[in-house]
PDB file of C-alpha atoms in Angstrom:
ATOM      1  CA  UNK A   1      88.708  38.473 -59.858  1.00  0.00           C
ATOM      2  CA  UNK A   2      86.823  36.328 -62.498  1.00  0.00           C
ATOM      3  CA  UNK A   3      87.923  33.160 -61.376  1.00  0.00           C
ATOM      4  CA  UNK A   4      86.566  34.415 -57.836  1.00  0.00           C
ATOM      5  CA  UNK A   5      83.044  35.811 -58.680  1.00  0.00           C
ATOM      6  CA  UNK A   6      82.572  32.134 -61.431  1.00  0.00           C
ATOM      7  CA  UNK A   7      83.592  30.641 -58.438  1.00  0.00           C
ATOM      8  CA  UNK A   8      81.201  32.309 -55.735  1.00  0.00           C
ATOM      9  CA  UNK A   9      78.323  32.438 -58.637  1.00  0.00           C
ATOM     10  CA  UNK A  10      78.791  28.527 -59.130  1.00  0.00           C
ATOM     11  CA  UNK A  11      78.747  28.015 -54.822  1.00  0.00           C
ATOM     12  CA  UNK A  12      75.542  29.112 -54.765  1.00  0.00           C
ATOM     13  CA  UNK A  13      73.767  28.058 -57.614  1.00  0.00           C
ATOM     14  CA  UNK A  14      74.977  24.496 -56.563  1.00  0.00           C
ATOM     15  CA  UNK A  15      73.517  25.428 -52.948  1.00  0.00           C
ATOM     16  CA  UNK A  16      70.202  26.599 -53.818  1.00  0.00           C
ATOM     17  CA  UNK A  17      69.695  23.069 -56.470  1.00  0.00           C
ATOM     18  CA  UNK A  18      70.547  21.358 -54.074  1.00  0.00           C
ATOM     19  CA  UNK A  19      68.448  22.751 -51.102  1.00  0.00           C
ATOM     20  CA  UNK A  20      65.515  23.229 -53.644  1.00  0.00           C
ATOM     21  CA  UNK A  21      65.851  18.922 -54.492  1.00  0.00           C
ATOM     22  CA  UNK A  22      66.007  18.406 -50.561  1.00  0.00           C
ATOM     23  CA  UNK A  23      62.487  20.557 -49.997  1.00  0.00           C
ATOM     24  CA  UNK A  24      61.367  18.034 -52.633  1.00  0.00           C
ATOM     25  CA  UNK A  25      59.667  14.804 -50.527  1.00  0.00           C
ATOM     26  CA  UNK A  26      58.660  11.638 -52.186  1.00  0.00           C
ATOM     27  CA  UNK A  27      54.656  10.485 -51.615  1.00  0.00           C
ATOM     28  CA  UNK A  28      52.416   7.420 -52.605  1.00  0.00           C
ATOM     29  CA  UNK A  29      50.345   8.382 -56.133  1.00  0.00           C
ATOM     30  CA  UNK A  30      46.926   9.178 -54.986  1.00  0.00           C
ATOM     31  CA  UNK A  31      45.675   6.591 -58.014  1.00  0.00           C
ATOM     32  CA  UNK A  32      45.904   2.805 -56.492  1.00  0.00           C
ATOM     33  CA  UNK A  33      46.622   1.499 -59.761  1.00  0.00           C
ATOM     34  CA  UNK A  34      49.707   3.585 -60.399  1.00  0.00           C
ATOM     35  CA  UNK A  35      52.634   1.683 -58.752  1.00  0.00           C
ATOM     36  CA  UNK A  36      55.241   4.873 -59.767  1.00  0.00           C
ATOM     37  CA  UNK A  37      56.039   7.664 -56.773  1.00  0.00           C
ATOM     38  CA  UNK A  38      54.866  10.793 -57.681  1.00  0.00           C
ATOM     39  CA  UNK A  39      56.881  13.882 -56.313  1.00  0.00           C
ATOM     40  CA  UNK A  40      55.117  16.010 -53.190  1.00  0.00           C
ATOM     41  CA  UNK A  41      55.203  19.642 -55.327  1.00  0.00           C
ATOM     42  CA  UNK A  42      54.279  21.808 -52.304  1.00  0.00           C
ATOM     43  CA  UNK A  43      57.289  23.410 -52.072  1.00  0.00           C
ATOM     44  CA  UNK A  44      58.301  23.380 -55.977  1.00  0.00           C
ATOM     45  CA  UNK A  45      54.505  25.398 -56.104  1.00  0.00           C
ATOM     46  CA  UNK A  46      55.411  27.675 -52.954  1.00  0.00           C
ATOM     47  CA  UNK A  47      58.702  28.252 -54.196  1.00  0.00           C
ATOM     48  CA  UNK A  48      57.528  29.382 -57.985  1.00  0.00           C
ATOM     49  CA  UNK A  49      54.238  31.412 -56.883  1.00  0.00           C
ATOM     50  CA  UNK A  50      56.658  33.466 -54.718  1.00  0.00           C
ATOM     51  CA  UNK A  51      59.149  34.249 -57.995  1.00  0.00           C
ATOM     52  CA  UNK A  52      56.100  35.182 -60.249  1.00  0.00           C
ATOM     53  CA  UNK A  53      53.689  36.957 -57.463  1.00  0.00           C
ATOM     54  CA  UNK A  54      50.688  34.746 -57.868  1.00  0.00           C
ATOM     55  CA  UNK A  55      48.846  32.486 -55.367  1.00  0.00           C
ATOM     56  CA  UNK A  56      49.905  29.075 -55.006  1.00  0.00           C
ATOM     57  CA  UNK A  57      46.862  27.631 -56.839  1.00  0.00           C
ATOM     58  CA  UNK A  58      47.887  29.906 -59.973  1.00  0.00           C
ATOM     59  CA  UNK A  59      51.059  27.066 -60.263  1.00  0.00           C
ATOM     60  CA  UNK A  60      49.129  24.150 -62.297  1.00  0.00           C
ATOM     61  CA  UNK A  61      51.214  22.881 -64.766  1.00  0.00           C
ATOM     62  CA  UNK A  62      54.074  21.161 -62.437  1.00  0.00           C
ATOM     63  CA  UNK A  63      56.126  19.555 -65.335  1.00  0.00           C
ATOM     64  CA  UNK A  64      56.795  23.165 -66.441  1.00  0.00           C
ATOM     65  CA  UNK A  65      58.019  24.880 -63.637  1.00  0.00           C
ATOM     66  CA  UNK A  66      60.042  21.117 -63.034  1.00  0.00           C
ATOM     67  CA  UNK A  67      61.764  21.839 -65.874  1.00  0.00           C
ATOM     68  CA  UNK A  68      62.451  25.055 -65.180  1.00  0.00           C
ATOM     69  CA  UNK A  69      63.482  24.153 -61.532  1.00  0.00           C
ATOM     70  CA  UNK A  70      65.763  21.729 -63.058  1.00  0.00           C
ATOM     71  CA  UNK A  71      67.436  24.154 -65.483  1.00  0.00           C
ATOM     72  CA  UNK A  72      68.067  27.271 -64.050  1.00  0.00           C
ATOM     73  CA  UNK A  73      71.032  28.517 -64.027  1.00  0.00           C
ATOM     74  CA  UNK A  74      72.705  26.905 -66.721  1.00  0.00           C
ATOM     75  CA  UNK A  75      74.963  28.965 -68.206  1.00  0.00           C
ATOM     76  CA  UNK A  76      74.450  30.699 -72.358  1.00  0.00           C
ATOM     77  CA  UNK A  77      76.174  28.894 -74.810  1.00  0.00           C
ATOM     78  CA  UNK A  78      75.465  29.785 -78.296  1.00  0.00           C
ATOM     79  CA  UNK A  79      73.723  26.751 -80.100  1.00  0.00           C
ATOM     80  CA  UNK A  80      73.943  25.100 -76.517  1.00  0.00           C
ATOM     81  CA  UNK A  81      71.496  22.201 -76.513  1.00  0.00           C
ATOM     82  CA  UNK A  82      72.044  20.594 -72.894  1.00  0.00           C
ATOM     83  CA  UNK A  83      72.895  21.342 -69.398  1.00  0.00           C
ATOM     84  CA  UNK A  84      76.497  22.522 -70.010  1.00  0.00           C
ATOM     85  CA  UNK A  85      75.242  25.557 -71.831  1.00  0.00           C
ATOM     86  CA  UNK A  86      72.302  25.918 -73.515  1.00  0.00           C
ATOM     87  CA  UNK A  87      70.868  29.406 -75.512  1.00  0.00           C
ATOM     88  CA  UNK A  88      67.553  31.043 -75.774  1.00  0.00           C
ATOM     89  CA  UNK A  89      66.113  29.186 -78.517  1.00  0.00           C
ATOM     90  CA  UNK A  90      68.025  25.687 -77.635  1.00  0.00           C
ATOM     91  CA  UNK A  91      65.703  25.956 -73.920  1.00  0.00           C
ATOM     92  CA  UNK A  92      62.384  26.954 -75.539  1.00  0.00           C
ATOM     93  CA  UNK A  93      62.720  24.024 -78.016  1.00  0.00           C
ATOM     94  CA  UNK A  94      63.489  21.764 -75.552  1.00  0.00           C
ATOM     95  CA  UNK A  95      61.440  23.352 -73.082  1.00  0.00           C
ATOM     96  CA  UNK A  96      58.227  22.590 -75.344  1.00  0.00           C
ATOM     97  CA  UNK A  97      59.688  19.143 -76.082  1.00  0.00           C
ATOM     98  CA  UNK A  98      59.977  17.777 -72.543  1.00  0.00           C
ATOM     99  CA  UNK A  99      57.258  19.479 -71.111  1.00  0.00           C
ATOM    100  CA  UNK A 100      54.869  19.761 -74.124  1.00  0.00           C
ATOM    101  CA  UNK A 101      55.174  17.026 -76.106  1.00  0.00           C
ATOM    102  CA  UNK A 102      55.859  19.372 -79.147  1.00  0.00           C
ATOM    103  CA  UNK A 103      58.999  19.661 -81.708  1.00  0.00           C
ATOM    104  CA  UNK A 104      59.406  22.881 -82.520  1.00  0.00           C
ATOM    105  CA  UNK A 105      62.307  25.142 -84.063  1.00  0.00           C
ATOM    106  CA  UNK A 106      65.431  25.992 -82.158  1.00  0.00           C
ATOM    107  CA  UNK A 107      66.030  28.726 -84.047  1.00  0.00           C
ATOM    108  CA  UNK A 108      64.601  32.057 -83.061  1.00  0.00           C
ATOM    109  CA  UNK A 109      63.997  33.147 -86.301  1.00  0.00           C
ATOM    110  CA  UNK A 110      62.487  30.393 -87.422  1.00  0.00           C
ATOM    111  CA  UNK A 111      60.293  30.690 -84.063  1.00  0.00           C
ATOM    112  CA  UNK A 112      58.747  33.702 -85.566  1.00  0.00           C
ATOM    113  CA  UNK A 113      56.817  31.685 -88.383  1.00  0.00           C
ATOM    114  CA  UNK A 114      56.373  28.689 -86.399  1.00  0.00           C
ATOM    115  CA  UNK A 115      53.893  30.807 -83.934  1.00  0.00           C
ATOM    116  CA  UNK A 116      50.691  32.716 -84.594  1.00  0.00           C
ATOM    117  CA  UNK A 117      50.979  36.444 -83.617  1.00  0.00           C
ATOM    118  CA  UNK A 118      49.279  37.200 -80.685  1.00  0.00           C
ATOM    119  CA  UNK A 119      48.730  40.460 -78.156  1.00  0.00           C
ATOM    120  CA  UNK A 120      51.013  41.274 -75.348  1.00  0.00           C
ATOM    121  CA  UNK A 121      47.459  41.176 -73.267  1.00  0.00           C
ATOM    122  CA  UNK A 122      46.515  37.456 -74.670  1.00  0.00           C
ATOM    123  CA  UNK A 123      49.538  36.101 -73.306  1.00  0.00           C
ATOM    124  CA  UNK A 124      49.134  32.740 -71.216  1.00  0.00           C
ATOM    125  CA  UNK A 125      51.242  30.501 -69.803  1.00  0.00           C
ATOM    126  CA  UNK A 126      53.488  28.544 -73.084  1.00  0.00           C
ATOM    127  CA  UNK A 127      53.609  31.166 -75.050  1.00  0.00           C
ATOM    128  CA  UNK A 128      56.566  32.713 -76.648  1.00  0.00           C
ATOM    129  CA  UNK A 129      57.924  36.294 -76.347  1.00  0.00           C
ATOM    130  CA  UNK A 130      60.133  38.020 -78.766  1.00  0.00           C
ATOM    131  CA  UNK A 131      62.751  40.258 -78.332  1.00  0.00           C
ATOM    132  CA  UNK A 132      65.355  42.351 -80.922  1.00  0.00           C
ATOM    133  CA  UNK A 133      68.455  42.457 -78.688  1.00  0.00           C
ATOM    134  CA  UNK A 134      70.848  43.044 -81.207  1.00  0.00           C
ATOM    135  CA  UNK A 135      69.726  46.540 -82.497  1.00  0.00           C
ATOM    136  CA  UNK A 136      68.874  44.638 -86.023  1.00  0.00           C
ATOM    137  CA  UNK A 137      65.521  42.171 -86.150  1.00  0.00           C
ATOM    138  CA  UNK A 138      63.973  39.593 -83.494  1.00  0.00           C
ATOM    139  CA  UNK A 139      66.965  37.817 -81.570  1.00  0.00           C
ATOM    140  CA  UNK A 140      66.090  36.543 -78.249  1.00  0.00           C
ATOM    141  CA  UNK A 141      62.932  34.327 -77.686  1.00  0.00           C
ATOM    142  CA  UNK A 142      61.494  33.294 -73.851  1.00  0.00           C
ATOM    143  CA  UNK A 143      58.606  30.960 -72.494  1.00  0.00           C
ATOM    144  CA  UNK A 144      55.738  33.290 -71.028  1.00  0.00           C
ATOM    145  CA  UNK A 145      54.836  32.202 -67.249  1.00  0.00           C
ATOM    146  CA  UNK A 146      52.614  34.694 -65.398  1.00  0.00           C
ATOM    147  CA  UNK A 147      51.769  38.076 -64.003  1.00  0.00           C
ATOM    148  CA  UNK A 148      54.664  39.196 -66.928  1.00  0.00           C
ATOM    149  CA  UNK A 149      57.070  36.610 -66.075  1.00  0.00           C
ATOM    150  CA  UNK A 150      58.978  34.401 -68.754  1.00  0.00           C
ATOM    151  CA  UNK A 151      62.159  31.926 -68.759  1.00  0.00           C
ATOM    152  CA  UNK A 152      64.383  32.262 -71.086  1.00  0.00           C
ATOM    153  CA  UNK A 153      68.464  32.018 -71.521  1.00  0.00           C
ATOM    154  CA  UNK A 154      70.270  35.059 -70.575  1.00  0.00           C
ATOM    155  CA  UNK A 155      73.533  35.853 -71.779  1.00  0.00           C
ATOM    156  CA  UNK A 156      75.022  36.810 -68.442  1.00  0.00           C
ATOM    157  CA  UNK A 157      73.016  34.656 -66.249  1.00  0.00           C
ATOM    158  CA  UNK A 158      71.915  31.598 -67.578  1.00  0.00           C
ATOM    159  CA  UNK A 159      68.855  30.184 -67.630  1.00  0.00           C
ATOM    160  CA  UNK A 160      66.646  32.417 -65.554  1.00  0.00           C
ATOM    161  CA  UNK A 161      62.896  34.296 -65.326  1.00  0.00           C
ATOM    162  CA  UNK A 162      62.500  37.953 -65.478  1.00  0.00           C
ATOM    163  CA  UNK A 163      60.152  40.249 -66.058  1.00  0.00           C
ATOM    164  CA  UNK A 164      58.583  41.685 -69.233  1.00  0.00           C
ATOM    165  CA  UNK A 165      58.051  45.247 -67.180  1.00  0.00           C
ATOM    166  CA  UNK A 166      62.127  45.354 -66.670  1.00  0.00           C
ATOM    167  CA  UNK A 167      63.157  48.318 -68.499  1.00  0.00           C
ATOM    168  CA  UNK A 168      65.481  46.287 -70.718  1.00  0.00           C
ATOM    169  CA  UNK A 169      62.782  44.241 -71.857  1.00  0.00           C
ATOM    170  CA  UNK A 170      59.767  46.553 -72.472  1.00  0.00           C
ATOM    171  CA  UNK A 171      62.750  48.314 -74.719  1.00  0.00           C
ATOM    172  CA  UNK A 172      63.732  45.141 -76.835  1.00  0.00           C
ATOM    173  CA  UNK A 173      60.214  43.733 -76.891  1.00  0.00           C
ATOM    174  CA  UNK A 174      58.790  42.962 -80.368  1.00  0.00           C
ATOM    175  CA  UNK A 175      56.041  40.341 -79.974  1.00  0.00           C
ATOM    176  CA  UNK A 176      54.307  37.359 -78.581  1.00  0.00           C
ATOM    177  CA  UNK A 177      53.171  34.102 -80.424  1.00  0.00           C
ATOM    178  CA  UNK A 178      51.062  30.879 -79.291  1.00  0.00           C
ATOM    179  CA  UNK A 179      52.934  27.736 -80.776  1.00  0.00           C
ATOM    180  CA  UNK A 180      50.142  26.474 -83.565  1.00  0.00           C
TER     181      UNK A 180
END
């Protein structure tokens, strides 16, 4: 029954990459010097403002929810670092890397002090949210998006965005943080 449902749960993640990357069309940069393509993000903006709730023109920052497009759905792998499993610190490090420009820990712990402590209400779009999953101290760490939305690496799921109003996670919540 496990082979069946990894089976059926790979089938359509592989479906909906790959029909997301065909909604994707290739344009002409706007900028006459620029001799690279730049990618038509219509549908990559339609397709995210839906997910989070918010108006099309609230999607700005297109290399983020690119990388996010690009990831989700890889599976948890403790101390994962790539695409063939990956963990919730692992994707916010290299989250910030490739879409940031920034190095920072990929340890959630070491998140903590890395970050200065902000209100749930301040959040904005980068910043991290905590989480004590494990019943002990923080243990889970996500990338804030909007209207309460973050990514971050589930355990059962993979790579995914949920909600900070989900029961589970107004439970575990601990704090946010704005990478100094």
């Amino acid at each position: 029954m496990k082979t069946l449902y990894k089976y059926i749960l790979a089938s359509t993640l592989l479906f909906n990459m790959l029909s997301c990357k065909h909604q994707q069309t290739v344009t002409k940069s706007k900028d006459p010097s620029s001799t690279k393509p730049e990618k038509t993000s219509n549908s990559l903006k339609k397709q995210y403002a839906i997910k989070l709730g918010v108006n099309e023109s609230d999607i700005k920052n297109e290399m983020l929810y690119q990388f996010i497009n690009e990831w989700q759905g890889v599976p948890y792998k403790y101390a994962g670092k790539d695409k063939a499993g990956i963990d919730c610190s692992g994707l916010t490090s290299t989250l910030y890397l490739k879409v940031y420009n920034k190095t920072i820990s990929s340890n959630t712990k070491a998140l903590v002090g890395e970050v200065k402590k902000i209100s749930e209400s301040d959040l904005k779009e980068g910043d991290l949210v905590f989480f004590n999953t494990n019943g002990k101290s923080i243990s889970h760490v996500g990338v804030y998006l909007q209207n309460h939305k973050f990514v971050h690496a589930s355990k059962k799921k993979g790579v995914m965005i949920s909600d900070l109003n989900e029961p589970y996670f107004k439970q575990t919540y601990v704090r946010s943080g704005r990478v100094k």
